Short mmCIF file of C-alpha atoms and ligand atoms in Angstrom, two decimals:
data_model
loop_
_atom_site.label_atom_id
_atom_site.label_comp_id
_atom_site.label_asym_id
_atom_site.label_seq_id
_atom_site.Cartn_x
_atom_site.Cartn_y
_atom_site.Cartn_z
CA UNK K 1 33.00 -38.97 1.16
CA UNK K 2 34.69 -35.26 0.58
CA UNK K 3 37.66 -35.10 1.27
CA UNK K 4 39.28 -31.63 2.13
CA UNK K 5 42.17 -30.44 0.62
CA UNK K 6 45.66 -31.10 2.25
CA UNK K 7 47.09 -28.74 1.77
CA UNK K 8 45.41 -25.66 1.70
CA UNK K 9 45.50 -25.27 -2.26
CA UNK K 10 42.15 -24.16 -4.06
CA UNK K 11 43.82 -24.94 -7.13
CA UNK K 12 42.31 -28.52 -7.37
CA UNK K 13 39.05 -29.16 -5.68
CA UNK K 14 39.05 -32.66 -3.38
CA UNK K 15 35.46 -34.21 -3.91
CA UNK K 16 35.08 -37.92 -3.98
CA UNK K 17 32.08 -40.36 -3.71
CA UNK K 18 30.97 -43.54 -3.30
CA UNK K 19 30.41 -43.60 -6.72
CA UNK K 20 34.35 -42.97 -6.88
CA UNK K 21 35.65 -45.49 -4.78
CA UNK K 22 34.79 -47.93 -7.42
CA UNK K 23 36.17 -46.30 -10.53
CA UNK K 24 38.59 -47.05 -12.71
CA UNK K 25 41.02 -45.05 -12.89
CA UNK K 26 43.09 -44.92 -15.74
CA UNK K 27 46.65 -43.25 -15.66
CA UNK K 28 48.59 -45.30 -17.92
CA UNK K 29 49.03 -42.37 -20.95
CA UNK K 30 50.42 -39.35 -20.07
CA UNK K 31 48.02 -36.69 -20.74
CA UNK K 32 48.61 -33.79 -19.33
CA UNK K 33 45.19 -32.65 -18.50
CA UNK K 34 46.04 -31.37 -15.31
CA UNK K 35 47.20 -27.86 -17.08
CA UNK K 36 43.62 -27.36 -18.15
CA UNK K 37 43.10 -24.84 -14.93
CA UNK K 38 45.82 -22.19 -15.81
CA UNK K 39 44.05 -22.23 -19.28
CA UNK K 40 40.43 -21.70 -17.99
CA UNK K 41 41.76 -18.97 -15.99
CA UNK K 42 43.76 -17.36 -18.70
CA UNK K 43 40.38 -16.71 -20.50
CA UNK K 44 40.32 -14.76 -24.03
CA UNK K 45 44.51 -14.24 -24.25
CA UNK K 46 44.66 -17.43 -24.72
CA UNK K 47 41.77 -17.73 -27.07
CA UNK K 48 42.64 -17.60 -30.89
CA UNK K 49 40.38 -16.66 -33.85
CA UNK K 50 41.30 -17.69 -37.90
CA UNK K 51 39.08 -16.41 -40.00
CA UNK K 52 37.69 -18.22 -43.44
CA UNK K 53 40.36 -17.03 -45.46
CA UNK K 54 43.46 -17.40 -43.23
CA UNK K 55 46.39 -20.11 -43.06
CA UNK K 56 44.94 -21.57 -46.64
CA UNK K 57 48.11 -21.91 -48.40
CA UNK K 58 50.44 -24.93 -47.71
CA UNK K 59 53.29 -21.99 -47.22
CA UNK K 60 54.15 -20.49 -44.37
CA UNK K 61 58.14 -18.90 -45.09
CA UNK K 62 59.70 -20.14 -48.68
CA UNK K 63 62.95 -18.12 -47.36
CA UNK K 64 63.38 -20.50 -44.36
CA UNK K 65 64.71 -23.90 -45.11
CA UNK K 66 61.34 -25.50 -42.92
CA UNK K 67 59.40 -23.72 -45.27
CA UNK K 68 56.47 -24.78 -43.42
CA UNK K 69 57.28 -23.16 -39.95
CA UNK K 70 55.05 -20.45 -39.37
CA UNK K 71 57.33 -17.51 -38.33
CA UNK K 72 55.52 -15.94 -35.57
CA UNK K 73 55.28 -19.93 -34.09
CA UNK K 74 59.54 -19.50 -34.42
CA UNK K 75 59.76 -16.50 -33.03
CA UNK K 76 57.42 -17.69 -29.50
CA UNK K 77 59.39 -20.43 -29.54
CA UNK K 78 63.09 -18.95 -29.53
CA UNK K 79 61.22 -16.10 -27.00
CA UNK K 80 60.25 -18.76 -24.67
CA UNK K 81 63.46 -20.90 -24.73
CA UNK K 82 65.51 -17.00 -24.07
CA UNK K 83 63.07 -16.63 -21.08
CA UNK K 84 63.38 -19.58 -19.59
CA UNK K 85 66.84 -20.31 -20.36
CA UNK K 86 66.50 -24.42 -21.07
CA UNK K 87 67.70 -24.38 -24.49
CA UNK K 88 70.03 -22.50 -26.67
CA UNK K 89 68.36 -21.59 -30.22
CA UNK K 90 70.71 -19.14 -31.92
CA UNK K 91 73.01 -21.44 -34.02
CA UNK K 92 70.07 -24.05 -34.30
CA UNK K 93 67.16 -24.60 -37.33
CA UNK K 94 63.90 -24.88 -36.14
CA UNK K 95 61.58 -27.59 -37.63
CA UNK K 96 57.91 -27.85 -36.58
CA UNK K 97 56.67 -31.49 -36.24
CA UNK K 98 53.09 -33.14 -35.49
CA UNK K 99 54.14 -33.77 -31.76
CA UNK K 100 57.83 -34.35 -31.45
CA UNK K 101 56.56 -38.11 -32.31
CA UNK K 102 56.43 -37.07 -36.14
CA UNK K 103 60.20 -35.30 -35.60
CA UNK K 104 61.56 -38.29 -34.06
CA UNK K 105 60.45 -40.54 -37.13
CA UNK K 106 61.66 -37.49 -39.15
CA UNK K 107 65.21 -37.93 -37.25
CA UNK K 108 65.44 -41.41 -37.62
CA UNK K 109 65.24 -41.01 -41.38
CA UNK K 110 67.56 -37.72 -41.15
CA UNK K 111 70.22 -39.82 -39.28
CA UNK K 112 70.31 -42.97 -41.14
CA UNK K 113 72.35 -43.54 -44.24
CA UNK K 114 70.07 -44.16 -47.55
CA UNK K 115 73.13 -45.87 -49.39
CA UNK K 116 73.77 -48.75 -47.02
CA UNK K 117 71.99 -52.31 -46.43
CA UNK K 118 72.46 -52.51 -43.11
CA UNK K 119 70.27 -50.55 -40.77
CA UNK K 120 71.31 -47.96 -38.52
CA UNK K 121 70.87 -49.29 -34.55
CA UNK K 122 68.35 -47.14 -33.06
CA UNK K 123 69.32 -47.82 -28.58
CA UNK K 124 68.41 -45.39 -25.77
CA UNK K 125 69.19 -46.34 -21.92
CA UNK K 126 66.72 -48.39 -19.88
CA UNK K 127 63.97 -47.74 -18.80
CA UNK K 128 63.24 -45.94 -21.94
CA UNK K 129 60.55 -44.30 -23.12
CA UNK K 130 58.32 -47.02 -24.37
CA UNK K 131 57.30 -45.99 -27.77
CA UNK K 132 60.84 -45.24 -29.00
CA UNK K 133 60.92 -49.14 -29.78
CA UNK K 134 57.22 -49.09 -31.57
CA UNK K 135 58.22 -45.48 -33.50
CA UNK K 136 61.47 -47.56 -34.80
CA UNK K 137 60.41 -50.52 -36.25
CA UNK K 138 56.46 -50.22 -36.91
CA UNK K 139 56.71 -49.88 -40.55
CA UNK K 140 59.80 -52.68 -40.57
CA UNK K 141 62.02 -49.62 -42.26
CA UNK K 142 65.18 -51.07 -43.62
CA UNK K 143 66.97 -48.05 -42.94
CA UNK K 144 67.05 -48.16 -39.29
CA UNK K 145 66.04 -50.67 -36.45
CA UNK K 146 65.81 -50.70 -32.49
CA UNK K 147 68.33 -52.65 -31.00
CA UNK K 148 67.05 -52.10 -27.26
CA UNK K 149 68.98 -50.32 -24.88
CA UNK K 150 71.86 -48.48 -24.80
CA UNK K 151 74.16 -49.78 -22.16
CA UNK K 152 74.13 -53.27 -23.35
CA UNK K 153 74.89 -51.79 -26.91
CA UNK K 154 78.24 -52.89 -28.04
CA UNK K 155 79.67 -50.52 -30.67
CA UNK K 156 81.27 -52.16 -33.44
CA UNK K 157 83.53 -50.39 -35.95
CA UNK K 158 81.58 -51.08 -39.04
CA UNK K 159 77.88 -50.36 -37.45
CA UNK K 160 77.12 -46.76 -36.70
CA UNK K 161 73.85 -46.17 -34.47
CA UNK K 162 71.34 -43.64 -32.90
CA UNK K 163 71.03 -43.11 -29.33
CA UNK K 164 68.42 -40.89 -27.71
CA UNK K 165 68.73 -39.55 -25.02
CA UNK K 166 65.95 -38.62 -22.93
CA UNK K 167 66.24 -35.80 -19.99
CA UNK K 168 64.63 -35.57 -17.80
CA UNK K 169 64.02 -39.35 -18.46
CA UNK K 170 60.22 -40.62 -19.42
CA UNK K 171 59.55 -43.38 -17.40
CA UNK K 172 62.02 -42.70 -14.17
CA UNK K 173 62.71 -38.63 -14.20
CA UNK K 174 66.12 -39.12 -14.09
CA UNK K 175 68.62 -37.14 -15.96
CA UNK K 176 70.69 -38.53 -18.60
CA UNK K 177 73.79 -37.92 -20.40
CA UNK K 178 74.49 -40.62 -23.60
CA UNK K 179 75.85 -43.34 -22.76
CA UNK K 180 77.45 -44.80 -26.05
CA UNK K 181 80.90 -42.74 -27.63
CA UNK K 182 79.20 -40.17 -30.08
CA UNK K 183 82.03 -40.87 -32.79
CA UNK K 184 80.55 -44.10 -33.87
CA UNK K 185 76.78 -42.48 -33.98
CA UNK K 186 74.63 -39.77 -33.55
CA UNK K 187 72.31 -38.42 -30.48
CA UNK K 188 68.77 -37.29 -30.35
CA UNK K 189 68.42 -35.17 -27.09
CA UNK K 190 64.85 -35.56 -26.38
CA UNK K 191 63.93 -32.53 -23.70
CA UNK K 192 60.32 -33.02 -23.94
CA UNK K 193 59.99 -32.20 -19.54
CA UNK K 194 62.94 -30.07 -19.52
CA UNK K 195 60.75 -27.56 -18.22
CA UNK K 196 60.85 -25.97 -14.75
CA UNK K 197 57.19 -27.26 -13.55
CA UNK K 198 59.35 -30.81 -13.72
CA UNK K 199 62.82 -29.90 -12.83
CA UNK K 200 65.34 -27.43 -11.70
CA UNK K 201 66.79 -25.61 -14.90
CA UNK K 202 70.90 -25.82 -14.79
CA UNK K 203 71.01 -23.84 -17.67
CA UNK K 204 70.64 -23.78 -21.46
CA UNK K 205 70.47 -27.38 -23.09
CA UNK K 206 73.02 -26.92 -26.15
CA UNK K 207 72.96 -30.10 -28.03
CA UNK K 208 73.42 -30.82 -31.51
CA UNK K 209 69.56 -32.09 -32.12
CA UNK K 210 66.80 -31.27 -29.20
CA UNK K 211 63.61 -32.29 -29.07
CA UNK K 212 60.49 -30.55 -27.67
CA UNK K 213 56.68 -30.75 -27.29
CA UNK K 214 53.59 -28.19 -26.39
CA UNK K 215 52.24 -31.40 -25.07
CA UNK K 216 54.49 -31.38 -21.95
CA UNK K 217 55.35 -28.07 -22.17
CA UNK K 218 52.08 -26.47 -22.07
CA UNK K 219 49.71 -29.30 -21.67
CA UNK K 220 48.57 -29.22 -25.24
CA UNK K 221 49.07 -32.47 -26.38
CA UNK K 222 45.47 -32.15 -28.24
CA UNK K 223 47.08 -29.40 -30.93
CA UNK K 224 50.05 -31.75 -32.05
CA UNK K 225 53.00 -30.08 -31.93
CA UNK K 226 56.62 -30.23 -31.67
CA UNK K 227 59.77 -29.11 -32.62
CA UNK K 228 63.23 -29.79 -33.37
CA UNK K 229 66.48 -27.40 -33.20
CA UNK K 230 68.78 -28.83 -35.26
CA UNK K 231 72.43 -27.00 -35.78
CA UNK K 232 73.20 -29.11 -38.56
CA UNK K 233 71.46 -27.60 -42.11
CA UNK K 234 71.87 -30.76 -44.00
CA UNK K 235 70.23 -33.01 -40.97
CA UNK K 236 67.10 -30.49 -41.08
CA UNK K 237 66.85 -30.69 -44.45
CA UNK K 238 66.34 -34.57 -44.68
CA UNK K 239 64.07 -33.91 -41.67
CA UNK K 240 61.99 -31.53 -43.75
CA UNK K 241 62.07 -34.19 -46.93
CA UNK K 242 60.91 -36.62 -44.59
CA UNK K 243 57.76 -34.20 -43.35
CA UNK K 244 56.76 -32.97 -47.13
CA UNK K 245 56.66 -36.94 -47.67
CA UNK K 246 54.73 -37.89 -44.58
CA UNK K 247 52.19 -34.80 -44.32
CA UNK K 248 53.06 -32.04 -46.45
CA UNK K 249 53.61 -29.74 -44.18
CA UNK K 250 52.54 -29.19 -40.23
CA UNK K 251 49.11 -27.49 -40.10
CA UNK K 252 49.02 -23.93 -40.03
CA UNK K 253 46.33 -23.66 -37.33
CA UNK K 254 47.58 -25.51 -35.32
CA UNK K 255 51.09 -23.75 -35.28
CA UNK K 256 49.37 -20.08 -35.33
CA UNK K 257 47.16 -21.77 -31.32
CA UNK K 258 50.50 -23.22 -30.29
CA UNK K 259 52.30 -19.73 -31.04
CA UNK K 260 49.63 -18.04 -29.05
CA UNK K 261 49.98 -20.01 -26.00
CA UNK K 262 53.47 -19.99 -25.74
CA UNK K 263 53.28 -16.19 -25.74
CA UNK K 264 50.50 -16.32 -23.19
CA UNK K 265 53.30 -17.99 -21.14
CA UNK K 266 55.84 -15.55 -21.65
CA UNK K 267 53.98 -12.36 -21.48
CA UNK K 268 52.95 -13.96 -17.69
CA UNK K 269 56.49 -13.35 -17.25
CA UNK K 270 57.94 -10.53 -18.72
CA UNK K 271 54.78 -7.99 -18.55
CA UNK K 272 53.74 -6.28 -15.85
CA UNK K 273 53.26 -7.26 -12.21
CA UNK K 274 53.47 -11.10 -12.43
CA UNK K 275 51.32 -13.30 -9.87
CA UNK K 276 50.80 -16.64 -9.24
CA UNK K 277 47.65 -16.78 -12.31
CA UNK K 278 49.84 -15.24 -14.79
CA UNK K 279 52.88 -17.46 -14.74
CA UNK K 280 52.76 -20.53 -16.08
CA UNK K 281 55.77 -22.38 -14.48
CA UNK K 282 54.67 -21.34 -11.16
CA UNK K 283 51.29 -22.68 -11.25
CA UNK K 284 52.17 -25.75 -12.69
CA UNK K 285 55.15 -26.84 -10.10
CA UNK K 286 52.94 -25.85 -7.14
CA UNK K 287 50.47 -28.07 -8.32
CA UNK K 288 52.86 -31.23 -9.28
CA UNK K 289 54.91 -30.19 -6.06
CA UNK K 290 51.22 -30.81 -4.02
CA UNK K 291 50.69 -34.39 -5.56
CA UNK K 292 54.03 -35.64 -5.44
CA UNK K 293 54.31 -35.07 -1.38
CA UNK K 294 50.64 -36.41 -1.36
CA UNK K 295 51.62 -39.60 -3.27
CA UNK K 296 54.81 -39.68 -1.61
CA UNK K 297 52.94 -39.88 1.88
CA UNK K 298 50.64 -42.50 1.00
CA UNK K 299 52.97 -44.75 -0.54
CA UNK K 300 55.58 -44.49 2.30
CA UNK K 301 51.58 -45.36 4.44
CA UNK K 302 51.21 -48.52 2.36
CA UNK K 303 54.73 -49.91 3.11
CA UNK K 304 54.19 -52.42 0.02
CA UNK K 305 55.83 -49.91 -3.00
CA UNK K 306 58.53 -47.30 -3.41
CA UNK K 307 59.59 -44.60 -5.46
CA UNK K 308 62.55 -42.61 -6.73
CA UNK K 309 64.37 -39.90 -4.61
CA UNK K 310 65.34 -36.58 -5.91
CA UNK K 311 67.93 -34.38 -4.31
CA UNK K 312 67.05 -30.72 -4.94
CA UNK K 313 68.66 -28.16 -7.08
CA UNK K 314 69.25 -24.82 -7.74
CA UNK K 315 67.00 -23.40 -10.49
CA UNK K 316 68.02 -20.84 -12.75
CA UNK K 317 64.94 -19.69 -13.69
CA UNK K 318 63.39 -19.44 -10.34
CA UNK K 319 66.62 -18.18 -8.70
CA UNK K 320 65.62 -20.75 -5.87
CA UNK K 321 66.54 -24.25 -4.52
CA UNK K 322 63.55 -26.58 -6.31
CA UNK K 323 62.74 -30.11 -6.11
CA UNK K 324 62.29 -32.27 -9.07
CA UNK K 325 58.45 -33.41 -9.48
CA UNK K 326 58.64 -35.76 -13.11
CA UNK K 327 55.37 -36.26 -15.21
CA UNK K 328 55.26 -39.76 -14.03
CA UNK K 329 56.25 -41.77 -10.98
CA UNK K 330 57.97 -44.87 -11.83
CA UNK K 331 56.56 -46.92 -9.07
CA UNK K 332 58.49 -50.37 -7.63
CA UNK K 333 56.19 -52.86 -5.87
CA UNK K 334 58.60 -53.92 -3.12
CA UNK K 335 55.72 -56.15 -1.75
CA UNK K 336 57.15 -59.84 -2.78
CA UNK K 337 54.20 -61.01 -2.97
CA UNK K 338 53.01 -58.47 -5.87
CA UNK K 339 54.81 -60.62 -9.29
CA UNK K 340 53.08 -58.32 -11.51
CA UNK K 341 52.99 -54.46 -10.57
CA UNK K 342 50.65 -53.74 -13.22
CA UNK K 343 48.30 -56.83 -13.14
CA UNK K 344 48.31 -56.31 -9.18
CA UNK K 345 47.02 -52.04 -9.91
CA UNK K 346 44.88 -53.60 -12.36
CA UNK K 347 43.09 -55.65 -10.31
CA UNK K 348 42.12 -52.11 -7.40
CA UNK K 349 41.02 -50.88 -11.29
CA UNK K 350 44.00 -48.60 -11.61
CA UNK K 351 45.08 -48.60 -14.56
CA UNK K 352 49.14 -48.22 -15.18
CA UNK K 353 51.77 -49.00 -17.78
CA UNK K 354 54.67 -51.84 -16.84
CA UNK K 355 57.97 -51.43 -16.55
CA UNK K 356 58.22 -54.49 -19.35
CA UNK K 357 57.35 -51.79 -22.02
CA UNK K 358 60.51 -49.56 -20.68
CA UNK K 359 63.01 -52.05 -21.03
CA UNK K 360 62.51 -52.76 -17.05
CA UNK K 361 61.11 -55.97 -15.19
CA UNK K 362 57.24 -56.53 -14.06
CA UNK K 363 58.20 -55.25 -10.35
CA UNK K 364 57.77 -51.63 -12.08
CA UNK K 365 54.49 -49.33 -13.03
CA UNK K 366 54.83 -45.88 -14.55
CA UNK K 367 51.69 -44.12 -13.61
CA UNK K 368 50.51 -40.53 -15.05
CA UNK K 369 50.88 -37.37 -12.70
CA UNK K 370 49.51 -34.59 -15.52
CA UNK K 371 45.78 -36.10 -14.78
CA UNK K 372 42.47 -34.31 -13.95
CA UNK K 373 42.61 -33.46 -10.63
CA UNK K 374 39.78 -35.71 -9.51
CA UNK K 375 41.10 -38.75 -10.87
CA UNK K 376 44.41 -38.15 -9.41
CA UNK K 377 42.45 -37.84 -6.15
CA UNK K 378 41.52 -40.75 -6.60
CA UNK K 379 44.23 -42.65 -7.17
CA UNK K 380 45.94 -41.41 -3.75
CA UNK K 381 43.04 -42.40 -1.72
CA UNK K 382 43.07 -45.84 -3.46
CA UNK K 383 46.70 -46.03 -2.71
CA UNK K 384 45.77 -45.12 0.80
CA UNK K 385 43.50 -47.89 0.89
CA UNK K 386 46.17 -50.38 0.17
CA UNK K 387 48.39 -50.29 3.11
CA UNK K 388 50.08 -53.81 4.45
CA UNK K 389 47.51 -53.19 7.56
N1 PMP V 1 59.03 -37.89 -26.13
C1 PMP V 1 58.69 -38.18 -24.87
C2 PMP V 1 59.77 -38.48 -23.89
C3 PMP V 1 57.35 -38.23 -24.49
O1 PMP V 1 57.03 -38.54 -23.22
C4 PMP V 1 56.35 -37.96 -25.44
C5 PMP V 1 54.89 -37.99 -25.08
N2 PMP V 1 54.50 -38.92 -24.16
C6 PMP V 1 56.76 -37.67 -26.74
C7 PMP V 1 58.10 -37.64 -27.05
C8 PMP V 1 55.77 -37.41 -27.84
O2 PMP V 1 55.01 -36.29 -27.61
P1 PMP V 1 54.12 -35.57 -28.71
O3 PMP V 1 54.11 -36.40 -29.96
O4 PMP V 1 52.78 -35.42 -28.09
O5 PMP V 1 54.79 -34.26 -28.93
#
């Protein structure tokens, strides 16, 4: 079968065959292949050369306290933050990380107190992010330990703990404030989709410790790499301890592509005649904005599942009302029949991640929106196919 486009996009070709119909399609990690088109098209800017003798030393700045931060990766990254106005930088540190995941184990050691033997609780609000609790406790650190999530937390005077706070929220897209008091512990503002292709932009995130990641930003999840603004000098000093221990540094390369493409991003908006290939944002929403009302159609079709509502916002970077269209659609089978949202996908071969791993109950999926287009396709028309009648 082809199936035309819907709605009158060229962006993302519609072709699916018989073939097709029995694939399995897998959307259970988030990878945010779907960017891949804005990058074809961007051609040689975005293409960076190193030669032989380049980025060999393990030093990139001995003046700057992350003596490993490559400054010309700093300086895209405070341009891009100015442009787009989601994040504050001027009072903050900057500390490159191998994905943000590498700066959140960074911040868990930053946070925690090395002279105590009781660990630090490590909460965040359900549905969480479902590696927070893996991150946490995987090497059975006796510094720090998850203790689940956040509103059933009960702060104790003696304990002290770390809550992170994810906003726009990975599973549900929500946003989030912390829930706990701060005087008792400390919060890690994880902003990895506070970007506009996801969500209006009410202004400049100015938190204490934010997280973010060229994987969600950009859709290079495949270069590894995040960073942290951190106002407080002696909390991104521990963090950089922690990195010199871990890796020695964040590769060079890696930090000299990731400063490239972040200016590719910028330049499309602050050169010369912008248009709909040269900025980034734009591309990217239109696209998420097309397979959110696709999804949204042929869920409401199936009558058997549901998904969260959004009111829309004014943007500050677009200067416009927008919707919110999050990375992932946290998906409720309100089918009674369906026990098990994710066995029940499974068995149509889609495959999904369940709420159980978010702190949530079975009745839940989170499924991937940053796929290939095809596969995405795909996994509307299956939907489609699953209606009550
Ligand atoms: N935080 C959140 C909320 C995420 O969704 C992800 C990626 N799925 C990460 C952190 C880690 O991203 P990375 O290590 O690729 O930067």
């Amino acid at each position: 079968i082809t199936t035309p486009s819907t709605t009158g996009t060229s962006d993302e070709a519609l072709s699916i065959s018989d073939a097709d119909a029995d694939a399995v399609i897998n959307l259970d990690h988030g990878d945010p292949t779907m960017f891949e088109p804005f990058w074809k098209n961007a051609g040689d800017k975005s293409t960076v050369v190193i030669p032989g003798w380049h980025t060999m030393s393990y030093f990139s700045d001995t003046s700057n306290l992350c003596w490993f931060l490559e400054p010309d990766f700093a300086n895209q990254v405070r341009r891009l933050h100015r442009i787009v106005g989601n994040a504050v930088t001027h009072a903050h540190h900057i500390i490159v990380g191998v994905g943000s995941t590498q700066l959140i184990h960074a911040l868990l050691f930053a946070l925690s107190a090395t002279d105590t033997h009781h660990p630090v609780s490590v909460v965040s609000a359900a549905p969480f992010y479902s590696m927070y609790p893996g991150i946490t406790d995987f090497l059975k650190s006796g510094l720090f330990r998850w203790a689940g999530d956040a509103t059933s937390f009960k702060v104790n005077g003696s304990s002290s703990f770390i809550e992170i706070v994810c906003s726009p929220n990975n599973p549900d897209g929500t946003l989030r404030r912390a829930v706990l008091s701060t005087e008792a512990g400390k919060l890690v503002h994880d902003l990895a989709y506070y970007w506009p292709q996801y969500t209006p932009m009410r202004g400049p995130a100015d938190e204490d410790i934010m997280l973010f990641t060229v994987s969600k930003a950009t859709g290079h999840a495949g270069t590894r790499i995040g960073w942290a603004l951190v106002r407080d000098a002696d909390v991104a000093r521990r963090m950089v301890k922690f990195i010199e221990m871990n890796s020695i540094g964040v590769s060079k390369d890696s930090q000299v592509r990731a400063a490239r493409i972040l200016q590719v991003i910028s330049d499309g908006y602050e050169l010369p005649d912008p248009d709909s290939t040269t900025r980034f944002f734009h591309f990217s929403r239109r696209l998420l904005a097309d397979r959110w009302q696709r999804l949204r159609r042929a869920v409401e079709e199936s009558g058997r599942f549901s998904l969260p509502q959004f009111s829309s916002e004014f943007c500050e970077f677009t200067k416009e009302h927008a919707e919110t269209y999050p990375a992932f659609a946290w998906l409720r089978c309100v089918d009674e029949s369906i026990e098990d949202c994710e066995g029940f996908f499974k068995s149509v071969k889609v495959l999904t991640r369940s709420g159980r791993h978010f702190g949530a109950g079975p009745e839940y999926i989170r499924i991937s929106m940053l796929d290939r287009a095809h596969n995405f396709d795909l996994f509307v028309e299956r939907i489609a196919s699953l209606g009550l009648g």
